[in-house]
PDB file of C-alpha atoms and ligand atoms in Angstrom:
ATOM      1  CA  UNK A 576      16.730   1.129  10.459  1.00  0.00           C
ATOM      2  CA  UNK A 577      15.479  -2.178  11.650  1.00  0.00           C
ATOM      3  CA  UNK A 578      13.193  -3.745  14.175  1.00  0.00           C
ATOM      4  CA  UNK A 579      13.063  -7.436  14.988  1.00  0.00           C
ATOM      5  CA  UNK A 580      10.574  -8.198  12.225  1.00  0.00           C
ATOM      6  CA  UNK A 581      10.596  -5.109  10.003  1.00  0.00           C
ATOM      7  CA  UNK A 582      13.410  -3.393   8.124  1.00  0.00           C
ATOM      8  CA  UNK A 583      13.506   0.057   6.578  1.00  0.00           C
ATOM      9  CA  UNK A 584      16.037   0.982   3.915  1.00  0.00           C
ATOM     10  CA  UNK A 585      16.293   4.409   2.325  1.00  0.00           C
ATOM     11  CA  UNK A 586      18.128   5.301  -0.812  1.00  0.00           C
ATOM     12  CA  UNK A 587      17.771   8.241  -3.196  1.00  0.00           C
ATOM     13  CA  UNK A 588      14.373   9.266  -1.892  1.00  0.00           C
ATOM     14  CA  UNK A 589      12.961   5.726  -1.960  1.00  0.00           C
ATOM     15  CA  UNK A 590      12.045   4.069   1.338  1.00  0.00           C
ATOM     16  CA  UNK A 591      11.645   0.293   1.304  1.00  0.00           C
ATOM     17  CA  UNK A 592       9.819  -1.341   4.186  1.00  0.00           C
ATOM     18  CA  UNK A 593      10.132  -5.129   4.454  1.00  0.00           C
ATOM     19  CA  UNK A 594       8.042  -7.226   6.805  1.00  0.00           C
ATOM     20  CA  UNK A 595      10.525  -9.867   7.848  1.00  0.00           C
ATOM     21  CA  UNK A 596       8.982 -12.700   9.820  1.00  0.00           C
ATOM     22  CA  UNK A 597       9.384 -15.570   7.378  1.00  0.00           C
ATOM     23  CA  UNK A 598       8.710 -18.374   9.883  1.00  0.00           C
ATOM     24  CA  UNK A 599       5.143 -17.135  10.059  1.00  0.00           C
ATOM     25  CA  UNK A 600       4.942 -16.096   6.410  1.00  0.00           C
ATOM     26  CA  UNK A 601       5.304 -12.466   7.570  1.00  0.00           C
ATOM     27  CA  UNK A 602       2.028 -12.531   9.507  1.00  0.00           C
ATOM     28  CA  UNK A 603       1.446  -9.279  11.412  1.00  0.00           C
ATOM     29  CA  UNK A 604       1.495 -10.013  15.133  1.00  0.00           C
ATOM     30  CA  UNK A 605       1.211  -7.139  17.599  1.00  0.00           C
ATOM     31  CA  UNK A 606       4.967  -6.423  17.698  1.00  0.00           C
ATOM     32  CA  UNK A 607       5.301  -6.526  13.914  1.00  0.00           C
ATOM     33  CA  UNK A 608       2.347  -4.212  13.538  1.00  0.00           C
ATOM     34  CA  UNK A 609       3.938  -1.734  15.932  1.00  0.00           C
ATOM     35  CA  UNK A 610       7.249  -1.960  14.083  1.00  0.00           C
ATOM     36  CA  UNK A 611       5.429  -1.420  10.794  1.00  0.00           C
ATOM     37  CA  UNK A 612       3.750   1.676  12.221  1.00  0.00           C
ATOM     38  CA  UNK A 613       7.085   3.062  13.403  1.00  0.00           C
ATOM     39  CA  UNK A 614       8.716   2.261  10.059  1.00  0.00           C
ATOM     40  CA  UNK A 615       5.965   4.023   8.105  1.00  0.00           C
ATOM     41  CA  UNK A 616       6.360   6.989  10.480  1.00  0.00           C
ATOM     42  CA  UNK A 617      10.048   7.237   9.507  1.00  0.00           C
ATOM     43  CA  UNK A 618       9.270   7.660   5.794  1.00  0.00           C
ATOM     44  CA  UNK A 619       7.706  11.139   5.814  1.00  0.00           C
ATOM     45  CA  UNK A 620      10.438  12.612   3.608  1.00  0.00           C
ATOM     46  CA  UNK A 621      10.472   9.799   1.037  1.00  0.00           C
ATOM     47  CA  UNK A 622       9.431  10.538  -2.537  1.00  0.00           C
ATOM     48  CA  UNK A 623       8.289   6.943  -3.044  1.00  0.00           C
ATOM     49  CA  UNK A 624       7.733   4.099  -0.606  1.00  0.00           C
ATOM     50  CA  UNK A 625       7.863   0.364  -1.293  1.00  0.00           C
ATOM     51  CA  UNK A 626       6.268  -2.206   1.006  1.00  0.00           C
ATOM     52  CA  UNK A 627       7.133  -5.869   0.641  1.00  0.00           C
ATOM     53  CA  UNK A 628       7.602  -9.153   2.509  1.00  0.00           C
ATOM     54  CA  UNK A 629      10.822 -11.054   3.150  1.00  0.00           C
ATOM     55  CA  UNK A 630      11.457 -14.369   1.443  1.00  0.00           C
ATOM     56  CA  UNK A 631      10.007 -15.917  -1.657  1.00  0.00           C
ATOM     57  CA  UNK A 632       6.726 -17.307  -0.330  1.00  0.00           C
ATOM     58  CA  UNK A 633       4.799 -14.527   1.282  1.00  0.00           C
ATOM     59  CA  UNK A 634       4.074 -10.836   1.071  1.00  0.00           C
ATOM     60  CA  UNK A 635       2.100 -10.940   4.339  1.00  0.00           C
ATOM     61  CA  UNK A 636      -0.051 -13.974   5.216  1.00  0.00           C
ATOM     62  CA  UNK A 637      -2.380 -11.809   7.280  1.00  0.00           C
ATOM     63  CA  UNK A 638      -2.997 -10.806  10.840  1.00  0.00           C
ATOM     64  CA  UNK A 639      -1.495 -13.269  13.293  1.00  0.00           C
ATOM     65  CA  UNK A 640      -3.981 -16.060  13.912  1.00  0.00           C
ATOM     66  CA  UNK A 641      -2.080 -17.360  16.941  1.00  0.00           C
ATOM     67  CA  UNK A 642      -2.370 -13.928  18.563  1.00  0.00           C
ATOM     68  CA  UNK A 643      -6.006 -13.428  17.580  1.00  0.00           C
ATOM     69  CA  UNK A 644      -7.301 -16.783  18.726  1.00  0.00           C
ATOM     70  CA  UNK A 645      -7.604 -15.861  22.409  1.00  0.00           C
ATOM     71  CA  UNK A 646      -7.946 -12.076  22.438  1.00  0.00           C
ATOM     72  CA  UNK A 647     -10.877 -10.223  23.994  1.00  0.00           C
ATOM     73  CA  UNK A 648     -13.219  -7.841  22.216  1.00  0.00           C
ATOM     74  CA  UNK A 649     -11.284  -4.892  23.645  1.00  0.00           C
ATOM     75  CA  UNK A 650      -7.981  -6.275  22.445  1.00  0.00           C
ATOM     76  CA  UNK A 651      -9.501  -7.002  19.035  1.00  0.00           C
ATOM     77  CA  UNK A 652     -10.765  -3.434  18.843  1.00  0.00           C
ATOM     78  CA  UNK A 653      -7.292  -2.114  19.631  1.00  0.00           C
ATOM     79  CA  UNK A 654      -5.721  -4.488  17.069  1.00  0.00           C
ATOM     80  CA  UNK A 655      -8.221  -3.247  14.463  1.00  0.00           C
ATOM     81  CA  UNK A 656      -7.527   0.384  15.330  1.00  0.00           C
ATOM     82  CA  UNK A 657      -3.764   0.019  15.002  1.00  0.00           C
ATOM     83  CA  UNK A 658      -4.143  -1.701  11.630  1.00  0.00           C
ATOM     84  CA  UNK A 659      -6.479   1.009  10.394  1.00  0.00           C
ATOM     85  CA  UNK A 660      -4.141   3.731  11.637  1.00  0.00           C
ATOM     86  CA  UNK A 661      -1.183   2.255   9.745  1.00  0.00           C
ATOM     87  CA  UNK A 662      -3.090   1.572   6.557  1.00  0.00           C
ATOM     88  CA  UNK A 663      -4.610   5.068   6.650  1.00  0.00           C
ATOM     89  CA  UNK A 664      -1.092   6.491   7.089  1.00  0.00           C
ATOM     90  CA  UNK A 665      -0.049   4.575   3.970  1.00  0.00           C
ATOM     91  CA  UNK A 666      -3.128   5.606   2.011  1.00  0.00           C
ATOM     92  CA  UNK A 667      -2.654   9.282   2.927  1.00  0.00           C
ATOM     93  CA  UNK A 668       1.160   9.315   2.789  1.00  0.00           C
ATOM     94  CA  UNK A 669       2.441  12.306   0.795  1.00  0.00           C
ATOM     95  CA  UNK A 670       4.323   9.930  -1.502  1.00  0.00           C
ATOM     96  CA  UNK A 671       2.925   7.096  -3.588  1.00  0.00           C
ATOM     97  CA  UNK A 672       3.314   3.722  -1.860  1.00  0.00           C
ATOM     98  CA  UNK A 673       3.945   0.625  -3.968  1.00  0.00           C
ATOM     99  CA  UNK A 674       3.154  -2.880  -2.729  1.00  0.00           C
ATOM    100  CA  UNK A 675       5.648  -5.381  -4.141  1.00  0.00           C
ATOM    101  CA  UNK A 676       3.548  -8.505  -3.624  1.00  0.00           C
ATOM    102  CA  UNK A 677       5.944 -11.418  -3.688  1.00  0.00           C
ATOM    103  CA  UNK A 678       3.707 -14.276  -2.505  1.00  0.00           C
ATOM    104  CA  UNK A 679       0.720 -14.865  -0.239  1.00  0.00           C
ATOM    105  CA  UNK A 680      -1.290 -11.712   0.478  1.00  0.00           C
ATOM    106  CA  UNK A 681      -4.077 -13.047   2.653  1.00  0.00           C
ATOM    107  CA  UNK A 682      -6.357 -11.260   5.079  1.00  0.00           C
ATOM    108  CA  UNK A 683      -4.441  -8.324   6.554  1.00  0.00           C
ATOM    109  CA  UNK A 684      -1.752  -8.840   3.905  1.00  0.00           C
ATOM    110  CA  UNK A 685      -4.263  -8.287   1.141  1.00  0.00           C
ATOM    111  CA  UNK A 686      -5.534  -5.245   3.061  1.00  0.00           C
ATOM    112  CA  UNK A 687      -1.994  -3.897   3.384  1.00  0.00           C
ATOM    113  CA  UNK A 688      -1.623  -4.165  -0.392  1.00  0.00           C
ATOM    114  CA  UNK A 689      -5.017  -2.508  -0.866  1.00  0.00           C
ATOM    115  CA  UNK A 690      -3.950   0.499   1.221  1.00  0.00           C
ATOM    116  CA  UNK A 691      -1.032   1.095  -1.167  1.00  0.00           C
ATOM    117  CA  UNK A 692      -1.350   3.233  -4.283  1.00  0.00           C
ATOM    118  CA  UNK A 693       0.053   0.699  -6.717  1.00  0.00           C
ATOM    119  CA  UNK A 694       0.411  -3.084  -6.580  1.00  0.00           C
ATOM    120  CA  UNK A 695       2.979  -5.033  -8.561  1.00  0.00           C
ATOM    121  CA  UNK A 696       2.786  -8.807  -8.087  1.00  0.00           C
ATOM    122  CA  UNK A 697       5.095 -11.685  -8.813  1.00  0.00           C
ATOM    123  CA  UNK A 698       3.618 -14.621 -10.736  1.00  0.00           C
ATOM    124  CA  UNK A 699       3.396 -16.715  -7.554  1.00  0.00           C
ATOM    125  CA  UNK A 700       1.387 -14.121  -5.625  1.00  0.00           C
ATOM    126  CA  UNK A 701      -2.005 -15.176  -4.280  1.00  0.00           C
ATOM    127  CA  UNK A 702      -4.575 -12.740  -2.926  1.00  0.00           C
ATOM    128  CA  UNK A 703      -7.431 -13.505  -0.561  1.00  0.00           C
ATOM    129  CA  UNK A 704      -9.693 -12.032   2.073  1.00  0.00           C
ATOM    130  CA  UNK A 705      -9.807 -15.360   3.831  1.00  0.00           C
ATOM    131  CA  UNK A 706     -11.193 -14.190   7.199  1.00  0.00           C
ATOM    132  CA  UNK A 707     -14.597 -15.824   6.743  1.00  0.00           C
ATOM    133  CA  UNK A 708     -13.041 -19.254   7.290  1.00  0.00           C
ATOM    134  CA  UNK A 709     -11.687 -18.032  10.632  1.00  0.00           C
ATOM    135  CA  UNK A 710     -15.127 -16.931  11.764  1.00  0.00           C
ATOM    136  CA  UNK A 711     -14.427 -13.215  11.271  1.00  0.00           C
ATOM    137  CA  UNK A 712     -14.496 -10.606   8.491  1.00  0.00           C
ATOM    138  CA  UNK A 713     -11.796  -8.335   7.063  1.00  0.00           C
ATOM    139  CA  UNK A 714     -11.029  -5.790   9.783  1.00  0.00           C
ATOM    140  CA  UNK A 715      -8.243  -3.622   8.397  1.00  0.00           C
ATOM    141  CA  UNK A 716     -10.170  -1.974   5.572  1.00  0.00           C
ATOM    142  CA  UNK A 717     -10.765  -4.946   3.296  1.00  0.00           C
ATOM    143  CA  UNK A 718     -14.517  -4.658   3.021  1.00  0.00           C
ATOM    144  CA  UNK A 719     -14.216  -1.031   1.952  1.00  0.00           C
ATOM    145  CA  UNK A 720     -11.026  -0.751  -0.093  1.00  0.00           C
ATOM    146  CA  UNK A 721     -11.460  -4.055  -1.950  1.00  0.00           C
ATOM    147  CA  UNK A 722     -14.933  -3.215  -3.142  1.00  0.00           C
ATOM    148  CA  UNK A 723     -13.872   0.215  -4.348  1.00  0.00           C
ATOM    149  CA  UNK A 724     -10.942  -1.261  -6.251  1.00  0.00           C
ATOM    150  CA  UNK A 725     -12.393  -4.381  -7.866  1.00  0.00           C
ATOM    151  CA  UNK A 726     -16.119  -3.680  -7.685  1.00  0.00           C
ATOM    152  CA  UNK A 727     -18.906  -5.089  -5.587  1.00  0.00           C
ATOM    153  CA  UNK A 728     -19.366  -8.459  -7.322  1.00  0.00           C
ATOM    154  CA  UNK A 729     -15.737  -9.582  -7.062  1.00  0.00           C
ATOM    155  CA  UNK A 730     -15.385  -8.198  -3.548  1.00  0.00           C
ATOM    156  CA  UNK A 731     -18.466 -10.104  -2.396  1.00  0.00           C
ATOM    157  CA  UNK A 732     -17.152 -13.363  -3.846  1.00  0.00           C
ATOM    158  CA  UNK A 733     -13.775 -12.842  -2.189  1.00  0.00           C
ATOM    159  CA  UNK A 734     -15.177 -11.804   1.192  1.00  0.00           C
ATOM    160  CA  UNK A 735     -18.135 -14.240   1.322  1.00  0.00           C
ATOM    161  CA  UNK A 736     -16.280 -17.269   0.005  1.00  0.00           C
ATOM    162  CA  UNK A 737     -12.715 -16.515   1.042  1.00  0.00           C
ATOM    163  CA  UNK A 738     -11.937 -17.013  -2.644  1.00  0.00           C
ATOM    164  CA  UNK A 739      -8.236 -16.844  -3.469  1.00  0.00           C
ATOM    165  CA  UNK A 740      -7.065 -15.139  -6.659  1.00  0.00           C
ATOM    166  CA  UNK A 741      -3.798 -16.003  -8.332  1.00  0.00           C
ATOM    167  CA  UNK A 742      -1.738 -13.135  -9.718  1.00  0.00           C
ATOM    168  CA  UNK A 743      -3.155 -13.372 -13.242  1.00  0.00           C
ATOM    169  CA  UNK A 744      -6.754 -13.335 -11.965  1.00  0.00           C
ATOM    170  CA  UNK A 745      -5.896 -10.480  -9.606  1.00  0.00           C
ATOM    171  CA  UNK A 746      -4.643  -8.488 -12.602  1.00  0.00           C
ATOM    172  CA  UNK A 747      -7.792  -9.340 -14.565  1.00  0.00           C
ATOM    173  CA  UNK A 748     -10.056  -7.852 -11.882  1.00  0.00           C
ATOM    174  CA  UNK A 749      -7.817  -4.802 -11.384  1.00  0.00           C
ATOM    175  CA  UNK A 750      -6.486  -5.798  -7.977  1.00  0.00           C
ATOM    176  CA  UNK A 751      -2.917  -5.511  -9.274  1.00  0.00           C
ATOM    177  CA  UNK A 752      -1.568  -3.331 -12.035  1.00  0.00           C
ATOM    178  CA  UNK A 753       1.244  -5.571 -13.205  1.00  0.00           C
ATOM    179  CA  UNK A 754       2.400  -9.186 -12.856  1.00  0.00           C
ATOM    180  CA  UNK A 755       6.061 -10.061 -13.364  1.00  0.00           C
ATOM    181  CA  UNK A 756       8.255 -13.150 -12.858  1.00  0.00           C
ATOM    182  CA  UNK A 757       9.408 -13.311  -9.227  1.00  0.00           C
ATOM    183  CA  UNK A 758      13.058 -12.899 -10.220  1.00  0.00           C
ATOM    184  CA  UNK A 759      12.185  -9.557 -11.837  1.00  0.00           C
ATOM    185  CA  UNK A 760       9.924  -8.158  -9.117  1.00  0.00           C
ATOM    186  CA  UNK A 761      12.583  -6.175  -7.239  1.00  0.00           C
ATOM    187  CA  UNK A 762      13.951  -4.577 -10.396  1.00  0.00           C
ATOM    188  CA  UNK A 763      10.543  -3.711 -11.809  1.00  0.00           C
ATOM    189  CA  UNK A 764       9.463  -2.155  -8.502  1.00  0.00           C
ATOM    190  CA  UNK A 765      12.729  -0.228  -8.050  1.00  0.00           C
ATOM    191  CA  UNK A 766      12.432   1.176 -11.564  1.00  0.00           C
ATOM    192  CA  UNK A 767       8.846   2.212 -10.892  1.00  0.00           C
ATOM    193  CA  UNK A 768       9.782   3.766  -7.535  1.00  0.00           C
ATOM    194  CA  UNK A 769      12.723   5.611  -9.132  1.00  0.00           C
ATOM    195  CA  UNK A 770      10.483   6.945 -11.882  1.00  0.00           C
ATOM    196  CA  UNK A 771       8.003   8.228  -9.293  1.00  0.00           C
ATOM    197  CA  UNK A 772      10.779   9.665  -7.093  1.00  0.00           C
ATOM    198  CA  UNK A 773      12.125  11.679 -10.038  1.00  0.00           C
ATOM    199  CA  UNK A 774       8.810  13.459 -10.574  1.00  0.00           C
ATOM    200  CA  UNK A 775       8.005  16.811  -8.946  1.00  0.00           C
ATOM    201  CA  UNK A 776       7.219  16.124  -5.299  1.00  0.00           C
ATOM    202  CA  UNK A 777       4.455  18.668  -4.560  1.00  0.00           C
ATOM    203  CA  UNK A 778       2.639  17.824  -7.768  1.00  0.00           C
ATOM    204  CA  UNK A 779       2.865  14.112  -6.940  1.00  0.00           C
ATOM    205  CA  UNK A 780       1.363  14.707  -3.496  1.00  0.00           C
ATOM    206  CA  UNK A 781      -1.369  16.840  -5.015  1.00  0.00           C
ATOM    207  CA  UNK A 782      -2.120  14.126  -7.568  1.00  0.00           C
ATOM    208  CA  UNK A 783      -2.452  11.514  -4.833  1.00  0.00           C
ATOM    209  CA  UNK A 784      -4.587  13.796  -2.655  1.00  0.00           C
ATOM    210  CA  UNK A 785      -6.953  14.493  -5.510  1.00  0.00           C
ATOM    211  CA  UNK A 786      -7.265  10.842  -6.533  1.00  0.00           C
ATOM    212  CA  UNK A 787      -7.866   9.883  -2.898  1.00  0.00           C
ATOM    213  CA  UNK A 788     -10.947  12.124  -2.849  1.00  0.00           C
ATOM    214  CA  UNK A 789     -12.728  10.152  -5.588  1.00  0.00           C
ATOM    215  CA  UNK A 790     -14.434   7.926  -3.034  1.00  0.00           C
ATOM    216  CA  UNK A 791     -14.618  10.514  -0.286  1.00  0.00           C
ATOM    217  CA  UNK A 792     -16.433  13.445  -1.895  1.00  0.00           C
ATOM    218  CA  UNK A 793     -19.336  14.021  -4.240  1.00  0.00           C
ATOM    219  CA  UNK A 794     -17.986  14.741  -7.746  1.00  0.00           C
ATOM    220  CA  UNK A 795     -18.792  18.464  -7.612  1.00  0.00           C
ATOM    221  CA  UNK A 796     -16.756  18.842  -4.399  1.00  0.00           C
ATOM    222  CA  UNK A 797     -13.965  16.689  -5.863  1.00  0.00           C
ATOM    223  CA  UNK A 798     -13.809  18.904  -8.937  1.00  0.00           C
ATOM    224  CA  UNK A 799     -13.631  22.030  -6.769  1.00  0.00           C
ATOM    225  CA  UNK A 800     -10.898  20.369  -4.690  1.00  0.00           C
ATOM    226  CA  UNK A 801      -8.960  19.582  -7.887  1.00  0.00           C
ATOM    227  CA  UNK A 802      -9.201  23.200  -9.054  1.00  0.00           C
ATOM    228  CA  UNK A 803      -7.786  24.467  -5.758  1.00  0.00           C
ATOM    229  CA  UNK A 804      -4.965  21.922  -5.749  1.00  0.00           C
ATOM    230  CA  UNK A 805      -4.161  22.709  -9.361  1.00  0.00           C
ATOM    231  CA  UNK A 806      -3.938  26.463  -8.922  1.00  0.00           C
ATOM    232  CA  UNK A 807      -2.004  26.022  -5.672  1.00  0.00           C
ATOM    233  CA  UNK A 808       0.854  24.432  -7.627  1.00  0.00           C
ATOM    234  CA  UNK A 809       1.467  27.622  -9.625  1.00  0.00           C
ATOM    235  CA  UNK A 810       4.466  29.544  -8.391  1.00  0.00           C
ATOM    236  CA  UNK A 811       6.192  26.447  -7.068  1.00  0.00           C
ATOM    237  CA  UNK A 812       9.724  25.867  -8.251  1.00  0.00           C
ATOM    238  CA  UNK A 813       8.724  22.691 -10.036  1.00  0.00           C
ATOM    239  CA  UNK A 814       5.871  24.320 -11.958  1.00  0.00           C
ATOM    240  CA  UNK A 815       8.097  27.157 -13.136  1.00  0.00           C
ATOM    241  CA  UNK A 816      10.945  24.763 -13.910  1.00  0.00           C
ATOM    242  CA  UNK A 817       8.815  22.101 -15.639  1.00  0.00           C
ATOM    243  CA  UNK A 818       7.241  24.610 -17.960  1.00  0.00           C
ATOM    244  CA  UNK A 819      10.493  26.511 -18.601  1.00  0.00           C
ATOM    245  CA  UNK A 820      12.250  23.240 -19.420  1.00  0.00           C
ATOM    246  CA  UNK A 821       9.532  22.337 -21.908  1.00  0.00           C
ATOM    247  CA  UNK A 822       9.728  25.729 -23.604  1.00  0.00           C
ATOM    248  CA  UNK A 823      13.542  25.646 -23.654  1.00  0.00           C
ATOM    249  CA  UNK A 824      13.522  22.063 -24.940  1.00  0.00           C
ATOM    250  CA  UNK A 825      15.619  20.682 -22.093  1.00  0.00           C
ATOM    251  CA  UNK A 826      15.224  18.217 -19.218  1.00  0.00           C
ATOM    252  CA  UNK A 827      13.651  19.755 -16.094  1.00  0.00           C
ATOM    253  CA  UNK A 828      15.531  19.901 -12.826  1.00  0.00           C
ATOM    254  CA  UNK A 829      12.951  19.376 -10.143  1.00  0.00           C
ATOM    255  CA  UNK A 830      13.486  20.143  -6.466  1.00  0.00           C
TER     256      UNK A 830
HETATM  257  N1  LIG B1016      -0.867 -16.115  11.403  1.00  0.00           N
HETATM  258  C1  LIG B1016       0.001 -16.828  12.143  1.00  0.00           C
HETATM  259  N2  LIG B1016       0.802 -17.762  11.619  1.00  0.00           N
HETATM  260  C2  LIG B1016       0.695 -17.986  10.292  1.00  0.00           C
HETATM  261  C3  LIG B1016      -0.183 -17.284   9.477  1.00  0.00           C
HETATM  262  C4  LIG B1016      -1.001 -16.295  10.067  1.00  0.00           C
HETATM  263  N3  LIG B1016      -1.846 -15.558   9.376  1.00  0.00           N
HETATM  264  N4  LIG B1016      -0.063 -17.736   8.204  1.00  0.00           N
HETATM  265  C5  LIG B1016       0.892 -18.692   8.249  1.00  0.00           C
HETATM  266  N5  LIG B1016       1.353 -18.839   9.498  1.00  0.00           N
HETATM  267  C6  LIG B1016       2.375 -19.775   9.983  1.00  0.00           C
HETATM  268  C7  LIG B1016       1.862 -21.191  10.060  1.00  0.00           C
HETATM  269  O1  LIG B1016       1.159 -21.414  11.256  1.00  0.00           O
HETATM  270  C8  LIG B1016       3.159 -21.975   9.979  1.00  0.00           C
HETATM  271  O2  LIG B1016       3.783 -21.941  11.232  1.00  0.00           O
HETATM  272  P1  LIG B1016       4.510 -23.270  11.829  1.00  0.00           P
HETATM  273  O3  LIG B1016       5.590 -23.564  10.820  1.00  0.00           O
HETATM  274  O4  LIG B1016       5.014 -22.827  13.144  1.00  0.00           O
HETATM  275  O5  LIG B1016       3.467 -24.322  11.852  1.00  0.00           O
HETATM  276  C9  LIG B1016       4.011 -21.129   9.034  1.00  0.00           C
HETATM  277  O6  LIG B1016       3.415 -19.830   9.023  1.00  0.00           O
HETATM  278  C10 LIG B1016       3.975 -21.662   7.625  1.00  0.00           C
HETATM  279  O7  LIG B1016       2.623 -21.797   7.227  1.00  0.00           O
HETATM  280  P2  LIG B1016       2.044 -23.138   6.579  1.00  0.00           P
HETATM  281  O8  LIG B1016       0.553 -23.102   6.718  1.00  0.00           O
HETATM  282  O9  LIG B1016       2.747 -24.316   7.124  1.00  0.00           O
HETATM  283  O10 LIG B1016       2.492 -22.934   5.061  1.00  0.00           O
HETATM  284  P3  LIG B1016       1.774 -23.475   3.761  1.00  0.00           P
HETATM  285  O11 LIG B1016       2.698 -23.136   2.655  1.00  0.00           O
HETATM  286  O12 LIG B1016       1.327 -24.863   3.927  1.00  0.00           O
HETATM  287  O13 LIG B1016       0.442 -22.572   3.613  1.00  0.00           O
HETATM  288  C11 LIG B1016      -0.824 -20.527   3.608  1.00  0.00           C
HETATM  289  C12 LIG B1016       0.547 -21.201   3.400  1.00  0.00           C
HETATM  290  C13 LIG B1016      -0.637 -19.028   3.461  1.00  0.00           C
HETATM  291  C14 LIG B1016      -1.813 -21.037   2.553  1.00  0.00           C
HETATM  292  C15 LIG B1016      -1.350 -20.870   5.019  1.00  0.00           C
HETATM  293  O14 LIG B1016      -0.310 -20.626   5.969  1.00  0.00           O
HETATM  294  C16 LIG B1016      -2.540 -20.070   5.448  1.00  0.00           C
HETATM  295  O15 LIG B1016      -3.651 -20.335   4.986  1.00  0.00           O
HETATM  296  N6  LIG B1016      -2.335 -19.095   6.356  1.00  0.00           N
HETATM  297  C17 LIG B1016      -3.400 -18.352   6.942  1.00  0.00           C
HETATM  298  C18 LIG B1016      -3.805 -17.249   6.008  1.00  0.00           C
HETATM  299  C19 LIG B1016      -4.985 -16.491   6.549  1.00  0.00           C
HETATM  300  O16 LIG B1016      -6.071 -16.987   6.729  1.00  0.00           O
HETATM  301  N7  LIG B1016      -4.746 -15.208   6.791  1.00  0.00           N
HETATM  302  C20 LIG B1016      -5.758 -14.296   7.211  1.00  0.00           C
HETATM  303  C21 LIG B1016      -5.587 -13.963   8.641  1.00  0.00           C
HETATM  304  S1  LIG B1016      -6.713 -12.666   9.078  1.00  0.00           S
END
């Protein structure tokens, strides 16, 4: 499926969403944001989702500054709400979502990557919560998700100073899991997505749900949640099959 500035491709359980507005370095204007929301909404059945930007320069260079310059408080509130809704949908998607960060990930682009489960970056990627220099602050989850991922000290430097991190530095602080040459990014991400897609689906969703609770619940409640999720997987086809395959020394055939 495709919209003017977003494409969605699906193959073998892997949905790939590409923000495709290269003239503006894939910045998320109102129409692109809406297309992104619709695209994410079409991926409910995917076993793995990839989010990336078109071209070789940018993942997403942020919210659209041209659009934001003149908007009212009410319009800004709506713009913030839509962004949060999409990024929450990504963060709580049943399937793991991988950000293939192929260039600039500034402002809302960095926040889009932060909402994903895994981030793989090309060597030319640059990350930044650069909003301070526009007279605003991160508004699509950056103050919260960045701090949880990289820790308070790094998050404060990035948000207060608009500090940009190259891919290697982003890996050092834990903002990305892996840095690869740009020419290899697509292959590395497709292999990772295929590996995830081949795993048992319900167990994968349960794993994501449990990990998502780390920052939402006190540990005692998180541990109780894990116990319930864990026991709820017994009796599923994939639990029976995974364990039978191990005992019979063969490859499992998951649903
Ligand atoms: N919103 C709207 N347009 C944007 C944009 C954004 N966030 N980021 C880039 N663009 C546009 C530029 O205005 C330019 O358009 P033009 O060709 O019509 O003039 C085009 O994308 C290319 O950008 P340009 O600045 O010329 O490229 P560059 O390679 O010199 O610099 C960046 C790239 C990413 C360093 C620079 O574009 C930048 O700092 N962008 C803003 C990033 C930002 O602050 N994002 C947070 C927003 S909340």
